[in-house]
């Protein structure tokens, strides 16, 4: 475009069918009778290209078009992490096929679609970085100017103790390479956003998002507005699974358009566009080297991961650290080394998907443990039971474990599945596989480091007896509103039906950081209980005075407040509220929650700490046809350490949803790409951006699922509760792989586990080769010098002994003392 608009109100608008430039216009004047407009995005057909020019004249002249924008209209970059501010609402450099380069705002969707075809974009096509090995081998052209070097986004190297010595002293050392293919979230609801500006010029965005607080932050940056004049309302999501926890281009675009035009602007992405938004599971190549004793105890582990990040940073730095963070909280791991590398490629950006970053290494670790048990002739269940991490302990990488009910989880699935009688004893083609997992109950450190709460709750109680709870948490189908209402009702002794909740609205609710990392029950729940207890104290003060009993003797239950020693002596909850309002004035209370401070003091130690960890064990039964390689899963047994079950129906639904998603990742789901022939375009594009081709399980594919909820209340959890939304997913994929080995005696060390891969492994075994299908090598990576962090049992204090900052501080202290 020869003339766009800048961020102080200069824009090209359509007025009476003509283009006109206006400056300093109060667009809110047009809101007397606002009619909603619709937005559509023009996406690059090239995986890597610079936009040389955009000719929008034909699109602007198209009847019904109000505005056309390109990257010059939204030049300010944004991102979910402070270290990865690398995206624009509309981009100047397309970094994957599907990156948005222009936007049309029109009277309706069809008109906007038509106008997209009228925009002429002149691209300078750039070389494509297709795979992680390309990223390592080709520092130019750089996909981004930031990052460690070339197309390497981030490398990390951490060592906790003498790992080399631990491997040398082991009775057996296992060296295995695994690959976890990327896949996407596939929520039922696609992304959608609606932006509007009120007569005072304040901006409101209604969006299908899991993180309204972070969207709010990004909007203030990109719009250059006072954040107090922005409101983000998270709509109840029709599924998220992490795919709506990032900040997206389309949210920025509709907000800018609404400010320019003074009209509400809506965008609803197509299913194909959701595949381009992605932020799904990172493809990860892994190498595990693990030393064990003859009894199966681990002496030490070296883990290397190569993470394909796609085109943008997203949560990628955190995702990388998560591929190595949680190996220590499941089993006793006295010596541990982690090296990880995330690279940029010209593919849709990866991010957090259910089990964020921990699913891939869990797949590798659990299969390797199965190999260890087989080689040592140990029962996989018994071997795991003998190596569990200890409750109330500190791990080698300084993660604090509270309660751990994994032992009982293993025992329950072993008993329910008939493991002891059936494992290794089923007919050929039938097998059982066991695996375990662990997950966070919320990240212990906020994305933007600060000393403020991670979740806040406000309560309002009025003389009608009405209770309203306000919280910034987001309902994405997991039942967080139900849990919020339940906590408040339980403390105040009323029914959940008596409580209204207002959630996910940055203009009306206190901050909650969002629905991700299984943090909501833990953090929102603790804040809600605190707010409700403070309200109960206010009401109890007034009731105690009237009844002439100690406040500590009062009971709140069955919509009454009464004396524990004389239950007839009391009053209805509404009357108690009236007495409290008469004594204290308008009633209100607040609660907040921040996690305990982490014990880790080394760089990178902020990823992994959590107030508590959940644990899961699963046994999967498979039928494998040796002739076709076809796999079916008739039964799954899963036991989840939930701490305390708050809503059994919702909890079981979350477990079974995890089983469903896990089976999809294990057997069929993959976000893969293909290259067009050079005679067409040579472009590197998404192979399956459609639910016709991207396969996921249907109801007919679901097995019988036997769910056990193990209650081991955690002192940090609200009423002892822990997460259930993500953890149960983790053991499903490796359990399927282990079951395939039990059924037909071959290993498939990557997902998805398809019939073709099983047949290839069987063919290799028939030729006298190793009966295995999977990656054969791990590429050379120039790893940085590892940060040396002695474990607690080696006298460590959570700091790296060779941390450059620590060395500088020590040298400065030495100079000052001298």
PDB file of C-alpha atoms in Angstrom, residues 583-743:
ATOM      1  CA  UNK A 583     -23.200  -4.048  61.400  1.00  0.00           C
ATOM      2  CA  UNK A 584     -20.418  -3.713  58.822  1.00  0.00           C
ATOM      3  CA  UNK A 585     -21.964  -2.001  55.806  1.00  0.00           C
ATOM      4  CA  UNK A 586     -21.851  -3.351  52.273  1.00  0.00           C
ATOM      5  CA  UNK A 587     -20.296  -6.807  52.290  1.00  0.00           C
ATOM      6  CA  UNK A 588     -17.385  -7.778  50.127  1.00  0.00           C
ATOM      7  CA  UNK A 589     -14.183  -9.779  50.399  1.00  0.00           C
ATOM      8  CA  UNK A 590     -11.182 -10.759  48.329  1.00  0.00           C
ATOM      9  CA  UNK A 591      -8.831 -13.700  48.129  1.00  0.00           C
ATOM     10  CA  UNK A 592      -5.641 -14.301  46.220  1.00  0.00           C
ATOM     11  CA  UNK A 593      -3.077 -16.990  45.650  1.00  0.00           C
ATOM     12  CA  UNK A 594       0.587 -17.142  44.718  1.00  0.00           C
ATOM     13  CA  UNK A 595       2.509 -20.443  44.639  1.00  0.00           C
ATOM     14  CA  UNK A 596       5.267 -21.212  47.136  1.00  0.00           C
ATOM     15  CA  UNK A 597       8.676 -19.938  46.133  1.00  0.00           C
ATOM     16  CA  UNK A 598      10.702 -22.422  44.127  1.00  0.00           C
ATOM     17  CA  UNK A 599      13.853 -23.980  45.556  1.00  0.00           C
ATOM     18  CA  UNK A 600      15.556 -23.744  42.146  1.00  0.00           C
ATOM     19  CA  UNK A 601      17.910 -20.766  41.857  1.00  0.00           C
ATOM     20  CA  UNK A 602      19.581 -21.628  38.557  1.00  0.00           C
ATOM     21  CA  UNK A 603      18.773 -20.112  35.171  1.00  0.00           C
ATOM     22  CA  UNK A 604      15.927 -22.169  33.747  1.00  0.00           C
ATOM     23  CA  UNK A 605      14.754 -23.282  37.172  1.00  0.00           C
ATOM     24  CA  UNK A 606      11.532 -21.317  36.729  1.00  0.00           C
ATOM     25  CA  UNK A 607      10.118 -24.041  34.460  1.00  0.00           C
ATOM     26  CA  UNK A 608       8.935 -27.123  36.308  1.00  0.00           C
ATOM     27  CA  UNK A 609       8.144 -25.930  39.847  1.00  0.00           C
ATOM     28  CA  UNK A 610       4.516 -26.382  40.883  1.00  0.00           C
ATOM     29  CA  UNK A 611       2.564 -26.298  44.145  1.00  0.00           C
ATOM     30  CA  UNK A 612       1.827 -30.010  43.602  1.00  0.00           C
ATOM     31  CA  UNK A 613       2.137 -32.790  41.034  1.00  0.00           C
ATOM     32  CA  UNK A 614      -0.501 -35.252  39.893  1.00  0.00           C
ATOM     33  CA  UNK A 615       0.289 -38.835  38.926  1.00  0.00           C
ATOM     34  CA  UNK A 616      -1.282 -41.384  36.591  1.00  0.00           C
ATOM     35  CA  UNK A 617      -0.840 -45.027  35.709  1.00  0.00           C
ATOM     36  CA  UNK A 618      -2.452 -46.754  32.743  1.00  0.00           C
ATOM     37  CA  UNK A 619      -2.687 -50.219  31.257  1.00  0.00           C
ATOM     38  CA  UNK A 620      -3.718 -50.478  27.606  1.00  0.00           C
ATOM     39  CA  UNK A 621      -4.827 -53.664  25.871  1.00  0.00           C
ATOM     40  CA  UNK A 622      -4.273 -53.977  22.113  1.00  0.00           C
ATOM     41  CA  UNK A 623      -5.089 -56.377  19.309  1.00  0.00           C
ATOM     42  CA  UNK A 624      -2.546 -56.353  16.460  1.00  0.00           C
ATOM     43  CA  UNK A 625      -3.073 -58.155  13.151  1.00  0.00           C
ATOM     44  CA  UNK A 626       0.311 -59.485  11.974  1.00  0.00           C
ATOM     45  CA  UNK A 627      -0.875 -59.598   8.357  1.00  0.00           C
ATOM     46  CA  UNK A 628      -2.137 -56.020   8.046  1.00  0.00           C
ATOM     47  CA  UNK A 629      -0.478 -54.362  11.030  1.00  0.00           C
ATOM     48  CA  UNK A 630      -3.883 -53.036  12.054  1.00  0.00           C
ATOM     49  CA  UNK A 631      -4.155 -52.055  15.716  1.00  0.00           C
ATOM     50  CA  UNK A 632      -7.293 -51.886  17.810  1.00  0.00           C
ATOM     51  CA  UNK A 633      -7.607 -50.950  21.468  1.00  0.00           C
ATOM     52  CA  UNK A 634     -10.461 -52.775  23.209  1.00  0.00           C
ATOM     53  CA  UNK A 635      -9.786 -51.695  26.813  1.00  0.00           C
ATOM     54  CA  UNK A 636      -7.922 -49.102  28.848  1.00  0.00           C
ATOM     55  CA  UNK A 637      -7.491 -49.038  32.611  1.00  0.00           C
ATOM     56  CA  UNK A 638      -6.370 -45.731  34.081  1.00  0.00           C
ATOM     57  CA  UNK A 639      -5.868 -44.561  37.669  1.00  0.00           C
ATOM     58  CA  UNK A 640      -5.226 -40.914  38.449  1.00  0.00           C
ATOM     59  CA  UNK A 641      -3.911 -39.404  41.678  1.00  0.00           C
ATOM     60  CA  UNK A 642      -6.292 -36.446  41.920  1.00  0.00           C
ATOM     61  CA  UNK A 643      -5.543 -35.465  45.508  1.00  0.00           C
ATOM     62  CA  UNK A 644      -9.200 -35.069  46.330  1.00  0.00           C
ATOM     63  CA  UNK A 645     -12.129 -35.420  43.962  1.00  0.00           C
ATOM     64  CA  UNK A 646     -14.302 -32.300  43.927  1.00  0.00           C
ATOM     65  CA  UNK A 647     -16.754 -33.313  41.206  1.00  0.00           C
ATOM     66  CA  UNK A 648     -16.538 -37.022  40.291  1.00  0.00           C
ATOM     67  CA  UNK A 649     -18.508 -36.662  37.056  1.00  0.00           C
ATOM     68  CA  UNK A 650     -16.328 -33.847  35.718  1.00  0.00           C
ATOM     69  CA  UNK A 651     -13.158 -35.574  36.914  1.00  0.00           C
ATOM     70  CA  UNK A 652     -13.980 -38.835  35.164  1.00  0.00           C
ATOM     71  CA  UNK A 653     -14.867 -36.882  32.052  1.00  0.00           C
ATOM     72  CA  UNK A 654     -11.458 -35.254  32.078  1.00  0.00           C
ATOM     73  CA  UNK A 655      -9.720 -38.623  32.490  1.00  0.00           C
ATOM     74  CA  UNK A 656     -11.674 -40.229  29.671  1.00  0.00           C
ATOM     75  CA  UNK A 657     -11.115 -37.182  27.454  1.00  0.00           C
ATOM     76  CA  UNK A 658      -7.387 -37.592  28.042  1.00  0.00           C
ATOM     77  CA  UNK A 659      -7.607 -41.256  27.061  1.00  0.00           C
ATOM     78  CA  UNK A 660      -9.419 -40.286  23.858  1.00  0.00           C
ATOM     79  CA  UNK A 661      -6.849 -37.645  22.954  1.00  0.00           C
ATOM     80  CA  UNK A 662      -3.968 -39.931  23.894  1.00  0.00           C
ATOM     81  CA  UNK A 663      -5.218 -42.711  21.635  1.00  0.00           C
ATOM     82  CA  UNK A 664      -5.495 -40.222  18.776  1.00  0.00           C
ATOM     83  CA  UNK A 665      -1.886 -39.145  19.248  1.00  0.00           C
ATOM     84  CA  UNK A 666      -0.739 -42.732  19.651  1.00  0.00           C
ATOM     85  CA  UNK A 667      -2.420 -44.179  16.577  1.00  0.00           C
ATOM     86  CA  UNK A 668      -3.238 -41.598  13.921  1.00  0.00           C
ATOM     87  CA  UNK A 669      -2.878 -37.856  14.567  1.00  0.00           C
ATOM     88  CA  UNK A 670       0.011 -35.958  12.965  1.00  0.00           C
ATOM     89  CA  UNK A 671       0.521 -32.394  11.768  1.00  0.00           C
ATOM     90  CA  UNK A 672       2.737 -33.024   8.750  1.00  0.00           C
ATOM     91  CA  UNK A 673       3.849 -31.099   5.672  1.00  0.00           C
ATOM     92  CA  UNK A 674       4.585 -31.790   2.025  1.00  0.00           C
ATOM     93  CA  UNK A 675       6.444 -30.063  -0.784  1.00  0.00           C
ATOM     94  CA  UNK A 676       4.667 -29.243  -4.007  1.00  0.00           C
ATOM     95  CA  UNK A 677       6.478 -30.197  -7.226  1.00  0.00           C
ATOM     96  CA  UNK A 678       8.628 -27.390  -8.598  1.00  0.00           C
ATOM     97  CA  UNK A 679       6.446 -27.159 -11.708  1.00  0.00           C
ATOM     98  CA  UNK A 680       3.567 -26.077  -9.459  1.00  0.00           C
ATOM     99  CA  UNK A 681       5.186 -23.839  -6.870  1.00  0.00           C
ATOM    100  CA  UNK A 682       7.714 -25.871  -4.893  1.00  0.00           C
ATOM    101  CA  UNK A 683       5.993 -24.577  -1.763  1.00  0.00           C
ATOM    102  CA  UNK A 684       6.268 -26.425   1.542  1.00  0.00           C
ATOM    103  CA  UNK A 685       2.694 -26.598   2.800  1.00  0.00           C
ATOM    104  CA  UNK A 686       0.495 -28.234   5.409  1.00  0.00           C
ATOM    105  CA  UNK A 687      -0.438 -31.691   4.171  1.00  0.00           C
ATOM    106  CA  UNK A 688      -3.757 -32.053   5.964  1.00  0.00           C
ATOM    107  CA  UNK A 689      -5.375 -28.707   6.994  1.00  0.00           C
ATOM    108  CA  UNK A 690      -8.813 -30.342   7.091  1.00  0.00           C
ATOM    109  CA  UNK A 691     -10.762 -32.740   9.243  1.00  0.00           C
ATOM    110  CA  UNK A 692     -11.311 -34.839   6.124  1.00  0.00           C
ATOM    111  CA  UNK A 693      -7.622 -35.758   6.060  1.00  0.00           C
ATOM    112  CA  UNK A 694      -6.433 -35.101   9.621  1.00  0.00           C
ATOM    113  CA  UNK A 695      -7.565 -38.270  11.334  1.00  0.00           C
ATOM    114  CA  UNK A 696      -8.741 -38.414  14.917  1.00  0.00           C
ATOM    115  CA  UNK A 697     -10.689 -41.108  16.758  1.00  0.00           C
ATOM    116  CA  UNK A 698     -14.461 -41.238  16.509  1.00  0.00           C
ATOM    117  CA  UNK A 699     -16.870 -42.588  19.096  1.00  0.00           C
ATOM    118  CA  UNK A 700     -16.601 -45.951  17.336  1.00  0.00           C
ATOM    119  CA  UNK A 701     -12.842 -46.023  17.992  1.00  0.00           C
ATOM    120  CA  UNK A 702     -13.167 -45.461  21.736  1.00  0.00           C
ATOM    121  CA  UNK A 703     -12.456 -48.503  23.904  1.00  0.00           C
ATOM    122  CA  UNK A 704     -13.971 -49.385  27.237  1.00  0.00           C
ATOM    123  CA  UNK A 705     -12.293 -47.118  29.771  1.00  0.00           C
ATOM    124  CA  UNK A 706     -12.086 -48.149  33.413  1.00  0.00           C
ATOM    125  CA  UNK A 707     -11.308 -45.096  35.505  1.00  0.00           C
ATOM    126  CA  UNK A 708     -10.016 -45.079  39.073  1.00  0.00           C
ATOM    127  CA  UNK A 709      -9.657 -41.835  41.015  1.00  0.00           C
ATOM    128  CA  UNK A 710      -7.005 -42.172  43.705  1.00  0.00           C
ATOM    129  CA  UNK A 711      -7.363 -39.715  46.571  1.00  0.00           C
ATOM    130  CA  UNK A 712      -4.155 -38.664  48.293  1.00  0.00           C
ATOM    131  CA  UNK A 713      -4.948 -35.103  49.468  1.00  0.00           C
ATOM    132  CA  UNK A 714      -2.149 -32.620  48.942  1.00  0.00           C
ATOM    133  CA  UNK A 715      -1.622 -29.956  51.608  1.00  0.00           C
ATOM    134  CA  UNK A 716      -1.103 -27.263  48.962  1.00  0.00           C
ATOM    135  CA  UNK A 717      -4.281 -28.111  47.077  1.00  0.00           C
ATOM    136  CA  UNK A 718      -7.635 -26.472  47.794  1.00  0.00           C
ATOM    137  CA  UNK A 719      -9.339 -29.005  50.067  1.00  0.00           C
ATOM    138  CA  UNK A 720      -6.514 -31.335  49.030  1.00  0.00           C
ATOM    139  CA  UNK A 721      -7.375 -31.312  45.304  1.00  0.00           C
ATOM    140  CA  UNK A 722      -4.885 -31.670  42.442  1.00  0.00           C
ATOM    141  CA  UNK A 723      -5.229 -31.416  38.683  1.00  0.00           C
ATOM    142  CA  UNK A 724      -7.030 -33.861  36.417  1.00  0.00           C
ATOM    143  CA  UNK A 725      -7.216 -32.031  33.075  1.00  0.00           C
ATOM    144  CA  UNK A 726      -3.880 -32.977  31.529  1.00  0.00           C
ATOM    145  CA  UNK A 727      -1.972 -35.572  33.539  1.00  0.00           C
ATOM    146  CA  UNK A 728      -4.067 -38.610  32.550  1.00  0.00           C
ATOM    147  CA  UNK A 729      -3.040 -38.107  28.898  1.00  0.00           C
ATOM    148  CA  UNK A 730       0.668 -38.726  29.428  1.00  0.00           C
ATOM    149  CA  UNK A 731       0.862 -42.517  29.932  1.00  0.00           C
ATOM    150  CA  UNK A 732      -1.531 -43.461  27.127  1.00  0.00           C
ATOM    151  CA  UNK A 733       0.847 -43.197  24.145  1.00  0.00           C
ATOM    152  CA  UNK A 734       3.754 -45.154  25.682  1.00  0.00           C
ATOM    153  CA  UNK A 735       1.332 -47.731  27.106  1.00  0.00           C
ATOM    154  CA  UNK A 736       0.057 -48.382  23.573  1.00  0.00           C
ATOM    155  CA  UNK A 737       3.627 -48.776  22.301  1.00  0.00           C
ATOM    156  CA  UNK A 738       4.498 -51.141  25.130  1.00  0.00           C
ATOM    157  CA  UNK A 739       1.333 -53.157  24.480  1.00  0.00           C
ATOM    158  CA  UNK A 740       2.268 -53.546  20.801  1.00  0.00           C
ATOM    159  CA  UNK A 741       5.590 -55.054  21.887  1.00  0.00           C
ATOM    160  CA  UNK A 742       3.801 -57.482  24.202  1.00  0.00           C
ATOM    161  CA  UNK A 743       1.448 -58.431  21.353  1.00  0.00           C
TER     162      UNK A 743
END
